[in-house]
mmCIF file of C-alpha atoms in Angstrom:
data_model
loop_
_atom_site.group_PDB
_atom_site.id
_atom_site.type_symbol
_atom_site.label_atom_id
_atom_site.label_comp_id
_atom_site.label_asym_id
_atom_site.label_seq_id
_atom_site.Cartn_x
_atom_site.Cartn_y
_atom_site.Cartn_z
ATOM 1 C CA UNK A 1192 -3.865 -5.966 7.557
ATOM 2 C CA UNK A 1193 -0.207 -4.938 7.324
ATOM 3 C CA UNK A 1194 0.610 -8.354 5.846
ATOM 4 C CA UNK A 1195 -1.866 -7.819 2.995
ATOM 5 C CA UNK A 1196 -0.529 -4.361 2.279
ATOM 6 C CA UNK A 1197 3.131 -5.327 2.448
ATOM 7 C CA UNK A 1198 2.696 -8.393 0.228
ATOM 8 C CA UNK A 1199 0.896 -6.280 -2.408
ATOM 9 C CA UNK A 1200 3.915 -4.068 -3.149
ATOM 10 C CA UNK A 1201 6.061 -5.428 -6.030
ATOM 11 C CA UNK A 1202 9.192 -7.000 -4.548
ATOM 12 C CA UNK A 1203 11.469 -5.015 -6.892
ATOM 13 C CA UNK A 1204 10.060 -1.784 -5.450
ATOM 14 C CA UNK A 1205 10.825 -2.801 -1.867
ATOM 15 C CA UNK A 1206 14.408 -3.998 -2.132
ATOM 16 C CA UNK A 1207 15.684 -0.439 -1.675
ATOM 17 C CA UNK A 1208 13.278 0.489 1.153
ATOM 18 C CA UNK A 1209 14.357 0.409 4.791
ATOM 19 C CA UNK A 1210 12.141 0.765 7.862
ATOM 20 C CA UNK A 1211 8.390 0.190 8.027
ATOM 21 C CA UNK A 1212 8.730 -3.401 6.862
ATOM 22 C CA UNK A 1213 9.552 -6.756 8.536
ATOM 23 C CA UNK A 1214 13.247 -6.477 7.640
ATOM 24 C CA UNK A 1215 15.308 -3.364 7.103
ATOM 25 C CA UNK A 1216 16.862 -1.737 10.147
ATOM 26 C CA UNK A 1217 19.265 1.210 10.303
ATOM 27 C CA UNK A 1218 22.111 -1.329 10.347
ATOM 28 C CA UNK A 1219 20.771 -2.970 7.173
ATOM 29 C CA UNK A 1220 20.488 0.441 5.471
ATOM 30 C CA UNK A 1221 24.102 1.309 6.285
ATOM 31 C CA UNK A 1222 25.299 -2.125 5.160
ATOM 32 C CA UNK A 1223 23.438 -1.687 1.848
ATOM 33 C CA UNK A 1224 24.896 1.789 1.417
ATOM 34 C CA UNK A 1225 28.472 0.647 2.128
ATOM 35 C CA UNK A 1226 28.163 -2.365 -0.168
ATOM 36 C CA UNK A 1227 26.964 -0.361 -3.158
ATOM 37 C CA UNK A 1228 29.463 2.481 -2.753
ATOM 38 C CA UNK A 1229 32.281 -0.080 -2.528
ATOM 39 C CA UNK A 1230 30.940 -2.007 -5.515
ATOM 40 C CA UNK A 1231 30.709 1.144 -7.630
ATOM 41 C CA UNK A 1232 34.268 2.186 -6.694
ATOM 42 C CA UNK A 1233 35.623 -1.061 -8.131
ATOM 43 C CA UNK A 1234 35.125 0.380 -11.639
ATOM 44 C CA UNK A 1235 34.948 4.127 -10.991
ATOM 45 C CA UNK A 1236 37.311 6.739 -9.587
ATOM 46 C CA UNK A 1237 34.512 8.320 -7.582
ATOM 47 C CA UNK A 1238 30.849 8.019 -6.609
ATOM 48 C CA UNK A 1239 28.625 11.028 -6.023
ATOM 49 C CA UNK A 1240 26.147 10.651 -3.196
ATOM 50 C CA UNK A 1241 23.149 12.928 -2.779
ATOM 51 C CA UNK A 1242 21.331 12.728 0.558
ATOM 52 C CA UNK A 1243 17.878 14.202 -0.028
ATOM 53 C CA UNK A 1244 15.653 15.367 2.806
ATOM 54 C CA UNK A 1245 11.873 15.777 2.635
ATOM 55 C CA UNK A 1246 10.178 18.373 4.840
ATOM 56 C CA UNK A 1247 7.768 16.734 7.288
ATOM 57 C CA UNK A 1248 6.959 13.942 4.863
ATOM 58 C CA UNK A 1249 4.319 12.238 7.036
ATOM 59 C CA UNK A 1250 2.493 15.540 7.580
ATOM 60 C CA UNK A 1251 2.329 16.497 3.902
ATOM 61 C CA UNK A 1252 1.150 13.216 2.368
ATOM 62 C CA UNK A 1253 -1.821 13.815 0.078
ATOM 63 C CA UNK A 1254 -4.382 11.150 0.974
ATOM 64 C CA UNK A 1255 -6.041 11.254 -2.445
ATOM 65 C CA UNK A 1256 -2.708 10.479 -4.146
ATOM 66 C CA UNK A 1257 -1.927 7.763 -1.597
ATOM 67 C CA UNK A 1258 -5.316 6.081 -1.938
ATOM 68 C CA UNK A 1259 -5.106 6.220 -5.743
ATOM 69 C CA UNK A 1260 -1.927 4.133 -5.495
ATOM 70 C CA UNK A 1261 -3.592 1.695 -3.117
ATOM 71 C CA UNK A 1262 -6.503 1.215 -5.527
ATOM 72 C CA UNK A 1263 -4.073 0.030 -8.226
ATOM 73 C CA UNK A 1264 -3.005 -2.914 -6.077
ATOM 74 C CA UNK A 1265 -4.645 -6.295 -5.839
ATOM 75 C CA UNK A 1266 -6.162 -5.726 -2.421
ATOM 76 C CA UNK A 1267 -9.576 -6.977 -1.260
ATOM 77 C CA UNK A 1268 -12.236 -4.307 -1.678
ATOM 78 C CA UNK A 1269 -13.042 -4.252 2.028
ATOM 79 C CA UNK A 1270 -9.403 -3.429 2.813
ATOM 80 C CA UNK A 1271 -9.464 -0.373 0.521
ATOM 81 C CA UNK A 1272 -12.797 0.711 2.011
ATOM 82 C CA UNK A 1273 -11.452 0.311 5.539
ATOM 83 C CA UNK A 1274 -8.365 2.416 4.805
ATOM 84 C CA UNK A 1275 -10.516 5.118 3.163
ATOM 85 C CA UNK A 1276 -12.801 5.176 6.194
ATOM 86 C CA UNK A 1277 -9.874 5.210 8.611
ATOM 87 C CA UNK A 1278 -8.188 8.118 6.796
ATOM 88 C CA UNK A 1279 -11.215 10.318 6.175
ATOM 89 C CA UNK A 1280 -13.285 12.522 8.455
ATOM 90 C CA UNK A 1281 -10.380 13.491 10.684
ATOM 91 C CA UNK A 1282 -9.803 16.907 12.200
ATOM 92 C CA UNK A 1283 -7.914 18.800 14.857
ATOM 93 C CA UNK A 1284 -8.653 21.351 17.586
ATOM 94 C CA UNK A 1285 -6.554 23.590 19.809
ATOM 95 C CA UNK A 1286 -7.264 24.314 23.454
ATOM 96 C CA UNK A 1287 -5.928 27.541 25.012
ATOM 97 C CA UNK A 1288 -6.802 28.590 28.566
ATOM 98 C CA UNK A 1289 -9.742 26.237 28.554
ATOM 99 C CA UNK A 1290 -11.179 27.587 25.287
ATOM 100 C CA UNK A 1291 -11.530 25.031 22.479
ATOM 101 C CA UNK A 1292 -11.241 26.107 18.857
ATOM 102 C CA UNK A 1293 -13.551 24.980 16.071
ATOM 103 C CA UNK A 1294 -12.754 21.626 14.538
ATOM 104 C CA UNK A 1295 -10.599 21.971 11.398
ATOM 105 C CA UNK A 1296 -10.638 19.102 8.938
ATOM 106 C CA UNK A 1297 -7.319 17.532 7.912
ATOM 107 C CA UNK A 1298 -6.908 16.539 4.277
ATOM 108 C CA UNK A 1299 -3.209 15.753 4.422
ATOM 109 C CA UNK A 1300 -0.893 13.495 6.433
ATOM 110 C CA UNK A 1301 -0.828 9.896 7.558
ATOM 111 C CA UNK A 1302 -2.325 9.117 10.944
ATOM 112 C CA UNK A 1303 0.803 9.089 13.091
ATOM 113 C CA UNK A 1304 0.927 6.583 15.921
ATOM 114 C CA UNK A 1305 -1.376 4.182 14.081
ATOM 115 C CA UNK A 1306 -0.276 0.627 13.413
ATOM 116 C CA UNK A 1307 -1.119 0.839 9.720
ATOM 117 C CA UNK A 1308 0.236 4.334 8.985
ATOM 118 C CA UNK A 1309 3.924 3.493 8.385
ATOM 119 C CA UNK A 1310 3.069 0.480 6.214
ATOM 120 C CA UNK A 1311 0.662 2.511 4.086
ATOM 121 C CA UNK A 1312 3.401 5.111 3.644
ATOM 122 C CA UNK A 1313 5.524 2.507 1.825
ATOM 123 C CA UNK A 1314 3.141 2.740 -1.119
ATOM 124 C CA UNK A 1315 3.800 6.427 -1.612
ATOM 125 C CA UNK A 1316 7.534 5.966 -2.257
ATOM 126 C CA UNK A 1317 7.424 2.466 -3.735
ATOM 127 C CA UNK A 1318 7.347 3.821 -7.311
ATOM 128 C CA UNK A 1319 10.330 6.149 -6.851
ATOM 129 C CA UNK A 1320 13.177 4.459 -8.716
ATOM 130 C CA UNK A 1321 16.399 5.609 -10.372
ATOM 131 C CA UNK A 1322 16.195 6.304 -14.096
ATOM 132 C CA UNK A 1323 19.414 4.396 -14.836
ATOM 133 C CA UNK A 1324 20.231 0.887 -13.710
ATOM 134 C CA UNK A 1325 23.807 2.090 -13.165
ATOM 135 C CA UNK A 1326 22.608 4.501 -10.467
ATOM 136 C CA UNK A 1327 20.915 3.583 -7.232
ATOM 137 C CA UNK A 1328 18.327 5.014 -4.860
ATOM 138 C CA UNK A 1329 17.628 3.715 -1.414
ATOM 139 C CA UNK A 1330 15.023 4.972 0.991
ATOM 140 C CA UNK A 1331 14.866 4.997 4.748
ATOM 141 C CA UNK A 1332 11.851 5.859 6.889
ATOM 142 C CA UNK A 1333 9.742 8.838 5.948
ATOM 143 C CA UNK A 1334 11.958 11.846 5.402
ATOM 144 C CA UNK A 1335 15.039 10.856 3.432
ATOM 145 C CA UNK A 1336 16.339 9.084 0.345
ATOM 146 C CA UNK A 1337 19.914 8.609 -0.837
ATOM 147 C CA UNK A 1338 20.977 8.708 -4.481
ATOM 148 C CA UNK A 1339 24.249 7.117 -5.637
ATOM 149 C CA UNK A 1340 25.695 7.983 -9.061
ATOM 150 C CA UNK A 1341 29.098 6.599 -10.151
ATOM 151 C CA UNK A 1342 31.645 8.320 -12.397
ATOM 152 C CA UNK A 1343 30.687 6.198 -15.399
ATOM 153 C CA UNK A 1344 26.941 6.382 -15.838
ATOM 154 C CA UNK A 1345 24.468 6.982 -18.644
ATOM 155 C CA UNK A 1346 22.257 9.326 -16.568
ATOM 156 C CA UNK A 1347 23.875 12.261 -14.775
ATOM 157 C CA UNK A 1348 23.264 13.126 -11.137
ATOM 158 C CA UNK A 1349 21.503 16.371 -12.063
ATOM 159 C CA UNK A 1350 19.046 14.515 -14.315
ATOM 160 C CA UNK A 1351 18.336 11.951 -11.597
ATOM 161 C CA UNK A 1352 17.827 14.741 -9.065
ATOM 162 C CA UNK A 1353 15.426 16.573 -11.385
ATOM 163 C CA UNK A 1354 13.520 13.308 -11.792
ATOM 164 C CA UNK A 1355 13.232 13.005 -8.001
ATOM 165 C CA UNK A 1356 12.102 16.627 -7.696
ATOM 166 C CA UNK A 1357 9.435 16.038 -10.338
ATOM 167 C CA UNK A 1358 8.279 12.889 -8.520
ATOM 168 C CA UNK A 1359 8.112 14.834 -5.252
ATOM 169 C CA UNK A 1360 6.031 17.599 -6.845
ATOM 170 C CA UNK A 1361 3.647 15.060 -8.373
ATOM 171 C CA UNK A 1362 3.243 13.281 -5.036
ATOM 172 C CA UNK A 1363 2.829 16.384 -2.902
ATOM 173 C CA UNK A 1364 6.144 16.162 -1.043
ATOM 174 C CA UNK A 1365 8.578 19.033 -0.492
ATOM 175 C CA UNK A 1366 12.372 18.657 -0.755
ATOM 176 C CA UNK A 1367 14.265 20.554 1.922
ATOM 177 C CA UNK A 1368 17.206 21.935 -0.058
ATOM 178 C CA UNK A 1369 18.890 23.270 3.102
ATOM 179 C CA UNK A 1370 19.204 19.760 4.518
ATOM 180 C CA UNK A 1371 20.026 18.066 1.223
ATOM 181 C CA UNK A 1372 23.777 17.399 1.036
ATOM 182 C CA UNK A 1373 26.237 15.970 -1.478
ATOM 183 C CA UNK A 1374 29.205 13.769 -0.582
ATOM 184 C CA UNK A 1375 31.860 12.396 -2.933
ATOM 185 C CA UNK A 1376 33.457 9.033 -2.264
ATOM 186 C CA UNK A 1377 36.671 8.205 -4.122
ATOM 187 C CA UNK A 1378 39.227 5.458 -4.377
ATOM 188 C CA UNK A 1379 42.133 6.011 -1.940
ATOM 189 C CA UNK A 1380 44.720 5.842 -4.719
ATOM 190 C CA UNK A 1381 43.019 8.579 -6.741
ATOM 191 C CA UNK A 1382 44.316 12.013 -5.785
ATOM 192 C CA UNK A 1383 43.053 14.080 -8.716
ATOM 193 C CA UNK A 1384 40.044 13.742 -10.996
ATOM 194 C CA UNK A 1385 37.616 15.939 -12.920
ATOM 195 C CA UNK A 1386 34.141 16.310 -11.446
ATOM 196 C CA UNK A 1387 30.990 17.256 -13.364
ATOM 197 C CA UNK A 1388 29.260 20.551 -12.640
ATOM 198 C CA UNK A 1389 27.970 21.047 -9.102
ATOM 199 C CA UNK A 1390 24.278 20.995 -8.216
ATOM 200 C CA UNK A 1391 22.798 24.439 -7.662
ATOM 201 C CA UNK A 1392 21.973 25.324 -4.038
ATOM 202 C CA UNK A 1393 23.275 21.976 -2.754
ATOM 203 C CA UNK A 1394 26.126 22.020 -0.271
ATOM 204 C CA UNK A 1395 28.987 19.583 -0.767
ATOM 205 C CA UNK A 1396 30.333 18.251 2.519
ATOM 206 C CA UNK A 1397 33.055 15.843 3.683
ATOM 207 C CA UNK A 1398 30.931 14.394 6.458
ATOM 208 C CA UNK A 1399 27.176 13.954 6.742
ATOM 209 C CA UNK A 1400 24.806 12.192 9.087
ATOM 210 C CA UNK A 1401 22.913 9.389 7.363
#
């Protein structure tokens, strides 16, 4: 099942995705990140890096949006039907002091702990790409993406960020602005340079956990 799903995602949309696929560990993500920052610095004085955090991404996935993306792929009909059946009709209850609450249906989220859940989640972010070919986005796991924008680019960081925010709103995900950070990488020989305007409500830091 996972093989069918994974092979149905366009290869170009998976090259920047790490985790939830046969290859793409944390080490691979860091190697990719280091390679592209270094490559960009060969022809730029600095590279702006925006580390964007989504709030509880797995829990807020809209199943209707997710399934609409699955339907667009060349999957066997019985696979789509199975995923729809697996995702629908689910609910949750709370038990306090032996008393069980009424069953509440769940219309959001991916079934966590399931073998197919993480692979299905790939489809949700597979169409999130940078506007400019000079910029780069790479995605890891469920709750974070990293945007790299060099000094010389045809699409500014703010425009790329607004594009990501619009994509998040369309796909039912929420960006956690408190955990979203900006880092600037520069060439060692460059001591002074002019930076574009800062991003509103986004903290610039010298060190950040990726």
